[in-house]
C-alpha atoms as an extended CHARMM CRD file, in Angstrom:
* protein
*
       180  EXT
         1         1  MET       CA             -1.6180000000        8.6690000000       31.1580000000  PROA      1               0.0000000000
         2         2  PRO       CA             -2.4910000000       12.2850000000       30.8900000000  PROA      2               0.0000000000
         3         3  ASP       CA             -1.0700000000       14.0880000000       27.8420000000  PROA      3               0.0000000000
         4         4  GLU       CA             -0.1110000000       17.8370000000       27.6480000000  PROA      4               0.0000000000
         5         5  LEU       CA             -3.6040000000       18.7150000000       27.5790000000  PROA      5               0.0000000000
         6         6  GLY       CA             -4.7320000000       16.5240000000       30.6150000000  PROA      6               0.0000000000
         7         7  ASP       CA             -6.5810000000       14.3620000000       28.1420000000  PROA      7               0.0000000000
         8         8  HSD       CA             -6.1850000000       10.3970000000       28.7910000000  PROA      8               0.0000000000
         9         9  ILE       CA             -4.2910000000        8.3900000000       26.1640000000  PROA      9               0.0000000000
        10        10  PRO       CA             -5.8740000000        5.0800000000       25.8740000000  PROA      10              0.0000000000
        11        11  MET       CA             -3.1240000000        2.4990000000       26.9790000000  PROA      11              0.0000000000
        12        12  ASN       CA             -5.3960000000       -0.5310000000       27.9140000000  PROA      12              0.0000000000
        13        13  ASN       CA             -4.0620000000       -2.7690000000       24.8710000000  PROA      13              0.0000000000
        14        14  ALA       CA             -0.3800000000       -1.7210000000       24.7350000000  PROA      14              0.0000000000
        15        15  HSD       CA              1.9500000000       -4.2840000000       23.6870000000  PROA      15              0.0000000000
        16        16  PRO       CA              5.5810000000       -4.5760000000       23.2840000000  PROA      16              0.0000000000
        17        17  ALA       CA              6.4950000000       -4.3180000000       19.5520000000  PROA      17              0.0000000000
        18        18  LEU       CA              8.4650000000       -7.5090000000       20.0440000000  PROA      18              0.0000000000
        19        19  ASP       CA              5.9330000000       -9.8270000000       22.1620000000  PROA      19              0.0000000000
        20        20  GLU       CA              4.4350000000      -13.1210000000       21.4220000000  PROA      20              0.0000000000
        21        21  HSD       CA              1.3820000000      -11.0680000000       19.8430000000  PROA      21              0.0000000000
        22        22  ALA       CA              3.9170000000       -8.8100000000       17.7900000000  PROA      22              0.0000000000
        23        23  SER       CA              2.7620000000       -9.1980000000       14.3420000000  PROA      23              0.0000000000
        24        24  ALA       CA             -1.1660000000       -9.4660000000       15.1690000000  PROA      24              0.0000000000
        25        25  SER       CA             -0.7680000000       -6.0110000000       17.4320000000  PROA      25              0.0000000000
        26        26  PHE       CA              1.7110000000       -4.2440000000       15.0350000000  PROA      26              0.0000000000
        27        27  ARG       CA             -0.8060000000       -4.9590000000       12.0620000000  PROA      27              0.0000000000
        28        28  SER       CA             -3.6270000000       -3.8830000000       14.2060000000  PROA      28              0.0000000000
        29        29  THR       CA             -1.9950000000       -0.6440000000       15.3730000000  PROA      29              0.0000000000
        30        30  LEU       CA             -0.8090000000        0.3260000000       11.7700000000  PROA      30              0.0000000000
        31        31  GLY       CA             -4.0250000000       -0.3690000000       10.4320000000  PROA      31              0.0000000000
        32        32  ASN       CA             -5.2590000000        2.7980000000       12.0060000000  PROA      32              0.0000000000
        33        33  PHE       CA             -3.0510000000        4.7640000000        9.5360000000  PROA      33              0.0000000000
        34        34  CYS       CA             -5.3110000000        5.3510000000        6.2140000000  PROA      34              0.0000000000
        35        35  SER       CA             -3.4250000000        4.4580000000        2.8010000000  PROA      35              0.0000000000
        36        36  GLY       CA             -4.3190000000        4.6820000000       -0.6100000000  PROA      36              0.0000000000
        37        37  VAL       CA             -4.3060000000        1.6890000000       -2.6200000000  PROA      37              0.0000000000
        38        38  THR       CA             -2.0090000000        1.2010000000       -5.8090000000  PROA      38              0.0000000000
        39        39  VAL       CA             -1.3200000000       -1.5050000000       -8.2160000000  PROA      39              0.0000000000
        40        40  VAL       CA              2.3270000000       -1.5890000000       -9.4600000000  PROA      40              0.0000000000
        41        41  THR       CA              2.6010000000       -2.5600000000      -13.4670000000  PROA      41              0.0000000000
        42        42  ALA       CA              5.1250000000       -3.3930000000      -15.8960000000  PROA      42              0.0000000000
        43        43  LEU       CA              5.5830000000       -4.6450000000      -19.1660000000  PROA      43              0.0000000000
        44        44  GLY       CA              8.4140000000       -6.7470000000      -20.3280000000  PROA      44              0.0000000000
        45        45  ASP       CA              9.2870000000       -9.2470000000      -22.9770000000  PROA      45              0.0000000000
        46        46  ASP       CA              7.8380000000      -12.1970000000      -20.5750000000  PROA      46              0.0000000000
        47        47  GLY       CA              4.3660000000      -10.2550000000      -20.5470000000  PROA      47              0.0000000000
        48        48  LEU       CA              2.4480000000       -8.0380000000      -18.0850000000  PROA      48              0.0000000000
        49        49  PHE       CA              3.2750000000       -7.9340000000      -14.4990000000  PROA      49              0.0000000000
        50        50  GLY       CA              1.1680000000       -6.3230000000      -11.7860000000  PROA      50              0.0000000000
        51        51  PHE       CA              0.7110000000       -6.5510000000       -7.9520000000  PROA      51              0.0000000000
        52        52  THR       CA             -1.4370000000       -4.3860000000       -5.1940000000  PROA      52              0.0000000000
        53        53  CYS       CA              0.7890000000       -2.3620000000       -3.0730000000  PROA      53              0.0000000000
        54        54  GLN       CA             -0.2990000000       -0.0760000000       -0.1850000000  PROA      54              0.0000000000
        55        55  ALA       CA              3.2460000000        0.5150000000        1.2300000000  PROA      55              0.0000000000
        56        56  PHE       CA              3.7080000000        3.6950000000       -1.3590000000  PROA      56              0.0000000000
        57        57  SER       CA              4.5670000000        7.2700000000       -0.6350000000  PROA      57              0.0000000000
        58        58  SER       CA              6.4020000000       10.3100000000       -2.0920000000  PROA      58              0.0000000000
        59        59  LEU       CA             10.0390000000       10.5810000000       -1.2620000000  PROA      59              0.0000000000
        60        60  SER       CA             11.6010000000       13.7720000000       -2.5820000000  PROA      60              0.0000000000
        61        61  LEU       CA             10.7030000000       16.9160000000       -4.7550000000  PROA      61              0.0000000000
        62        62  ASP       CA             14.1230000000       17.5500000000       -6.0740000000  PROA      62              0.0000000000
        63        63  PRO       CA             14.7320000000       15.0760000000       -7.8330000000  PROA      63              0.0000000000
        64        64  PRO       CA             11.0850000000       13.5050000000       -8.0690000000  PROA      64              0.0000000000
        65        65  GLN       CA             11.2510000000       10.3180000000       -6.1520000000  PROA      65              0.0000000000
        66        66  ILE       CA              8.7190000000        7.7550000000       -4.6830000000  PROA      66              0.0000000000
        67        67  VAL       CA              9.4300000000        4.9030000000       -2.0440000000  PROA      67              0.0000000000
        68        68  LEU       CA              7.7040000000        1.6440000000       -2.3060000000  PROA      68              0.0000000000
        69        69  CYS       CA              7.6180000000       -1.5080000000       -0.0080000000  PROA      69              0.0000000000
        70        70  VAL       CA              7.4670000000       -4.8850000000       -1.4590000000  PROA      70              0.0000000000
        71        71  SER       CA              7.1770000000       -8.1080000000        0.0780000000  PROA      71              0.0000000000
        72        72  ARG       CA             10.1630000000      -10.2820000000       -0.1710000000  PROA      72              0.0000000000
        73        73  ALA       CA              7.5620000000      -13.0160000000       -0.7370000000  PROA      73              0.0000000000
        74        74  SER       CA              6.2560000000      -11.2530000000       -3.7630000000  PROA      74              0.0000000000
        75        75  THR       CA              6.5370000000      -13.6460000000       -7.0750000000  PROA      75              0.0000000000
        76        76  THR       CA              5.8800000000      -10.6360000000       -9.1140000000  PROA      76              0.0000000000
        77        77  TRP       CA              8.6400000000       -8.1660000000       -7.8770000000  PROA      77              0.0000000000
        78        78  PRO       CA             11.7370000000      -10.1560000000       -9.2750000000  PROA      78              0.0000000000
        79        79  ALA       CA             10.5330000000       -9.7430000000      -12.8160000000  PROA      79              0.0000000000
        80        80  ILE       CA              9.6700000000       -6.0710000000      -12.3070000000  PROA      80              0.0000000000
        81        81  SER       CA             12.9830000000       -5.5180000000      -10.4570000000  PROA      81              0.0000000000
        82        82  ARG       CA             14.8730000000       -6.8780000000      -13.5150000000  PROA      82              0.0000000000
        83        83  LEU       CA             12.9900000000       -4.3770000000      -15.8390000000  PROA      83              0.0000000000
        84        84  ARG       CA             13.8860000000       -1.5570000000      -13.6570000000  PROA      84              0.0000000000
        85        85  ARG       CA             10.8590000000        0.3450000000      -14.6180000000  PROA      85              0.0000000000
        86        86  PHE       CA              7.2470000000        0.3520000000      -13.7120000000  PROA      86              0.0000000000
        87        87  CYS       CA              4.0180000000        2.2800000000      -13.3030000000  PROA      87              0.0000000000
        88        88  ILE       CA              2.2340000000        3.0280000000       -9.9170000000  PROA      88              0.0000000000
        89        89  ASN       CA             -1.5810000000        3.1960000000      -10.6420000000  PROA      89              0.0000000000
        90        90  VAL       CA             -3.3960000000        5.1080000000       -7.8620000000  PROA      90              0.0000000000
        91        91  LEU       CA             -6.7280000000        3.2780000000       -7.7040000000  PROA      91              0.0000000000
        92        92  SER       CA            -10.0320000000        5.1980000000       -7.6490000000  PROA      92              0.0000000000
        93        93  GLU       CA            -12.8220000000        4.2230000000       -5.3270000000  PROA      93              0.0000000000
        94        94  SER       CA            -14.5130000000        2.3360000000       -7.8140000000  PROA      94              0.0000000000
        95        95  GLN       CA            -11.7030000000       -0.0090000000       -8.3090000000  PROA      95              0.0000000000
        96        96  GLN       CA            -11.6560000000       -2.1940000000       -5.4680000000  PROA      96              0.0000000000
        97        97  GLN       CA            -12.2540000000       -5.3080000000       -7.8180000000  PROA      97              0.0000000000
        98        98  LEU       CA             -8.4640000000       -4.2560000000       -9.2700000000  PROA      98              0.0000000000
        99        99  SER       CA             -7.2380000000       -4.1630000000       -5.8440000000  PROA      99              0.0000000000
       100       100  ASP       CA             -8.2240000000       -7.4980000000       -4.8410000000  PROA      100             0.0000000000
       101       101  ARG       CA             -7.3910000000       -9.2040000000       -8.3370000000  PROA      101             0.0000000000
       102       102  PHE       CA             -3.8200000000       -7.7650000000       -8.5160000000  PROA      102             0.0000000000
       103       103  SER       CA             -3.4900000000       -9.0160000000       -4.7450000000  PROA      103             0.0000000000
       104       104  ARG       CA             -3.9120000000      -12.8340000000       -5.6110000000  PROA      104             0.0000000000
       105       105  SER       CA             -0.9290000000      -14.9450000000       -7.0700000000  PROA      105             0.0000000000
       106       106  GLY       CA             -1.0120000000      -17.3720000000       -9.8850000000  PROA      106             0.0000000000
       107       107  THR       CA             -3.9010000000      -15.8760000000      -12.0780000000  PROA      107             0.0000000000
       108       108  ASP       CA             -4.1210000000      -13.8570000000      -15.1660000000  PROA      108             0.0000000000
       109       109  LYS       CA             -4.3380000000      -10.5050000000      -13.3090000000  PROA      109             0.0000000000
       110       110  PHE       CA             -4.6510000000       -8.7250000000      -16.7330000000  PROA      110             0.0000000000
       111       111  ALA       CA             -7.4930000000      -10.7320000000      -18.0580000000  PROA      111             0.0000000000
       112       112  GLY       CA            -10.1970000000       -8.3170000000      -19.0880000000  PROA      112             0.0000000000
       113       113  VAL       CA             -8.8120000000       -5.3420000000      -17.5920000000  PROA      113             0.0000000000
       114       114  ARG       CA             -8.9220000000       -2.1180000000      -19.5490000000  PROA      114             0.0000000000
       115       115  TRP       CA             -5.5060000000       -0.5480000000      -19.7800000000  PROA      115             0.0000000000
       116       116  ASN       CA             -3.0350000000        1.5830000000      -22.1030000000  PROA      116             0.0000000000
       117       117  TYR       CA              0.4940000000        2.2540000000      -22.6380000000  PROA      117             0.0000000000
       118       118  SER       CA              2.3510000000        4.8490000000      -20.4140000000  PROA      118             0.0000000000
       119       119  PRO       CA              4.8900000000        7.3710000000      -22.4930000000  PROA      119             0.0000000000
       120       120  GLY       CA              7.6840000000        4.5940000000      -21.2260000000  PROA      120             0.0000000000
       121       121  GLY       CA              5.5390000000        1.3620000000      -22.3480000000  PROA      121             0.0000000000
       122       122  ASN       CA              4.1040000000        0.1390000000      -18.7100000000  PROA      122             0.0000000000
       123       123  PRO       CA              0.4180000000       -0.4860000000      -18.3790000000  PROA      123             0.0000000000
       124       124  LEU       CA             -1.9000000000        2.2160000000      -17.1850000000  PROA      124             0.0000000000
       125       125  LEU       CA             -5.1350000000        0.9460000000      -15.7580000000  PROA      125             0.0000000000
       126       126  ALA       CA             -8.2130000000        2.7160000000      -17.1420000000  PROA      126             0.0000000000
       127       127  GLY       CA            -10.0070000000        4.8610000000      -14.3910000000  PROA      127             0.0000000000
       128       128  ALA       CA             -7.1590000000        4.9750000000      -12.2120000000  PROA      128             0.0000000000
       129       129  SER       CA             -7.2300000000        8.2180000000      -10.2340000000  PROA      129             0.0000000000
       130       130  ALA       CA             -3.4620000000        9.1010000000      -11.0210000000  PROA      130             0.0000000000
       131       131  TRP       CA             -0.3820000000        7.1900000000      -12.2540000000  PROA      131             0.0000000000
       132       132  ILE       CA              3.2960000000        7.6070000000      -11.8670000000  PROA      132             0.0000000000
       133       133  GLU       CA              5.9670000000        5.8430000000      -14.1700000000  PROA      133             0.0000000000
       134       134  CYS       CA              9.2330000000        5.2370000000      -12.3510000000  PROA      134             0.0000000000
       135       135  GLU       CA             12.7000000000        3.9030000000      -13.0140000000  PROA      135             0.0000000000
       136       136  ILE       CA             14.3310000000        1.7800000000      -10.0950000000  PROA      136             0.0000000000
       137       137  ASN       CA             16.9470000000        3.9660000000       -8.2310000000  PROA      137             0.0000000000
       138       138  THR       CA             17.8480000000        1.7340000000       -5.2500000000  PROA      138             0.0000000000
       139       139  GLU       CA             16.5460000000       -1.3940000000       -3.3950000000  PROA      139             0.0000000000
       140       140  TYR       CA             17.3440000000       -2.0450000000        0.3040000000  PROA      140             0.0000000000
       141       141  PRO       CA             16.6750000000       -4.9920000000        2.6840000000  PROA      141             0.0000000000
       142       142  GLY       CA             13.5490000000       -3.9130000000        5.1330000000  PROA      142             0.0000000000
       143       143  GLY       CA             12.8860000000       -6.7720000000        7.3570000000  PROA      143             0.0000000000
       144       144  ASP       CA             10.2330000000       -8.8210000000        5.3760000000  PROA      144             0.0000000000
       145       145  HSD       CA             10.1590000000       -6.3020000000        2.7920000000  PROA      145             0.0000000000
       146       146  LEU       CA             12.4600000000       -4.4120000000        0.1450000000  PROA      146             0.0000000000
       147       147  ILE       CA             12.4560000000       -0.7790000000        0.3670000000  PROA      147             0.0000000000
       148       148  VAL       CA             12.5650000000        0.5850000000       -3.2700000000  PROA      148             0.0000000000
       149       149  VAL       CA             13.4630000000        3.9580000000       -4.1620000000  PROA      149             0.0000000000
       150       150  ALA       CA             12.3750000000        5.0420000000       -7.5820000000  PROA      150             0.0000000000
       151       151  ASP       CA             13.0010000000        8.1330000000       -9.9090000000  PROA      151             0.0000000000
       152       152  VAL       CA              9.7530000000        9.5090000000      -11.2560000000  PROA      152             0.0000000000
       153       153  ARG       CA              9.8300000000        9.9220000000      -15.1410000000  PROA      153             0.0000000000
       154       154  TRP       CA              6.3380000000       10.6910000000      -16.2130000000  PROA      154             0.0000000000
       155       155  LEU       CA              3.1720000000       11.1320000000      -14.1400000000  PROA      155             0.0000000000
       156       156  ASP       CA             -0.4760000000       12.5220000000      -14.4630000000  PROA      156             0.0000000000
       157       157  ALA       CA             -3.6420000000       12.5300000000      -12.2740000000  PROA      157             0.0000000000
       158       158  GLY       CA             -7.3820000000       12.5120000000      -13.4530000000  PROA      158             0.0000000000
       159       159  PRO       CA             -9.2910000000       15.7210000000      -12.3880000000  PROA      159             0.0000000000
       160       160  THR       CA            -12.1140000000       14.0470000000      -10.6100000000  PROA      160             0.0000000000
       161       161  GLU       CA            -11.3460000000       10.5070000000       -9.4830000000  PROA      161             0.0000000000
       162       162  ARG       CA            -11.3350000000        9.9130000000       -5.8800000000  PROA      162             0.0000000000
       163       163  PRO       CA             -8.8600000000        7.5890000000       -4.3250000000  PROA      163             0.0000000000
       164       164  LEU       CA             -9.4420000000        4.0190000000       -3.1310000000  PROA      164             0.0000000000
       165       165  VAL       CA             -8.6040000000        4.1890000000        0.5720000000  PROA      165             0.0000000000
       166       166  TYR       CA             -7.6790000000        1.4250000000        3.1460000000  PROA      166             0.0000000000
       167       167  HSD       CA             -8.5290000000        1.4550000000        6.7020000000  PROA      167             0.0000000000
       168       168  ARG       CA             -8.4890000000       -0.8460000000        9.7070000000  PROA      168             0.0000000000
       169       169  GLY       CA             -8.4270000000       -3.7700000000        7.1820000000  PROA      169             0.0000000000
       170       170  ARG       CA            -10.9500000000       -2.9530000000        4.9060000000  PROA      170             0.0000000000
       171       171  TYR       CA            -11.6540000000       -0.6360000000        1.8290000000  PROA      171             0.0000000000
       172       172  THR       CA            -13.5000000000        2.8480000000        2.8500000000  PROA      172             0.0000000000
       173       173  ALA       CA            -14.1320000000        5.8990000000        0.8750000000  PROA      173             0.0000000000
       174       174  LEU       CA            -13.2930000000        9.4030000000        1.5730000000  PROA      174             0.0000000000
       175       175  ARG       CA            -16.1740000000       11.5960000000        2.7610000000  PROA      175             0.0000000000
       176       176  ASP       CA            -16.4010000000       15.4210000000        2.1830000000  PROA      176             0.0000000000
       177       177  SER       CA            -15.9360000000       17.5030000000        5.3340000000  PROA      177             0.0000000000
       178       178  GLY       CA            -17.5490000000       20.6770000000        4.0220000000  PROA      178             0.0000000000
       179       179  PRO       CA            -15.7370000000       23.8940000000        3.5030000000  PROA      179             0.0000000000
       180       180  ALA       CA            -12.4430000000       24.4490000000        4.9840000000  PROA      180             0.0000000000
């Protein structure tokens, strides 16, 4: 099918969004969208909590808010949700091992991990390219995920750390494209 410029738009693998291949097609197609990788962390009376989360974005500048989408199957989110506060750690390109570690269930995710306290008392992972401390505003149902809107309380970014990027089911690095 031609677009406005007359170029061909590929349609050879098109699937309806709700056919028998929906999950695989959806994951494969949306995998073409690059995302940064974050680890959500919190500290409460019951200990340290954390999980890897790719579904994260800014939402509003005024007031400053973020949105993240958390699997309903998460065993970590209920504890963080009860605390009502957490920290988003934007991983740097050298932190793939942290992404992998915090994506697993049933392990001591913080064993041997260097971290410090945020202004609100949550774990800030050493070497992260940025961090955003948040307080939960609202949670909404969203299919097999929860949509979490949170108010930003504190934030900072390192001057030189490049982010870890995920694309087409694997980690990748940003490449400089030269002068703009």
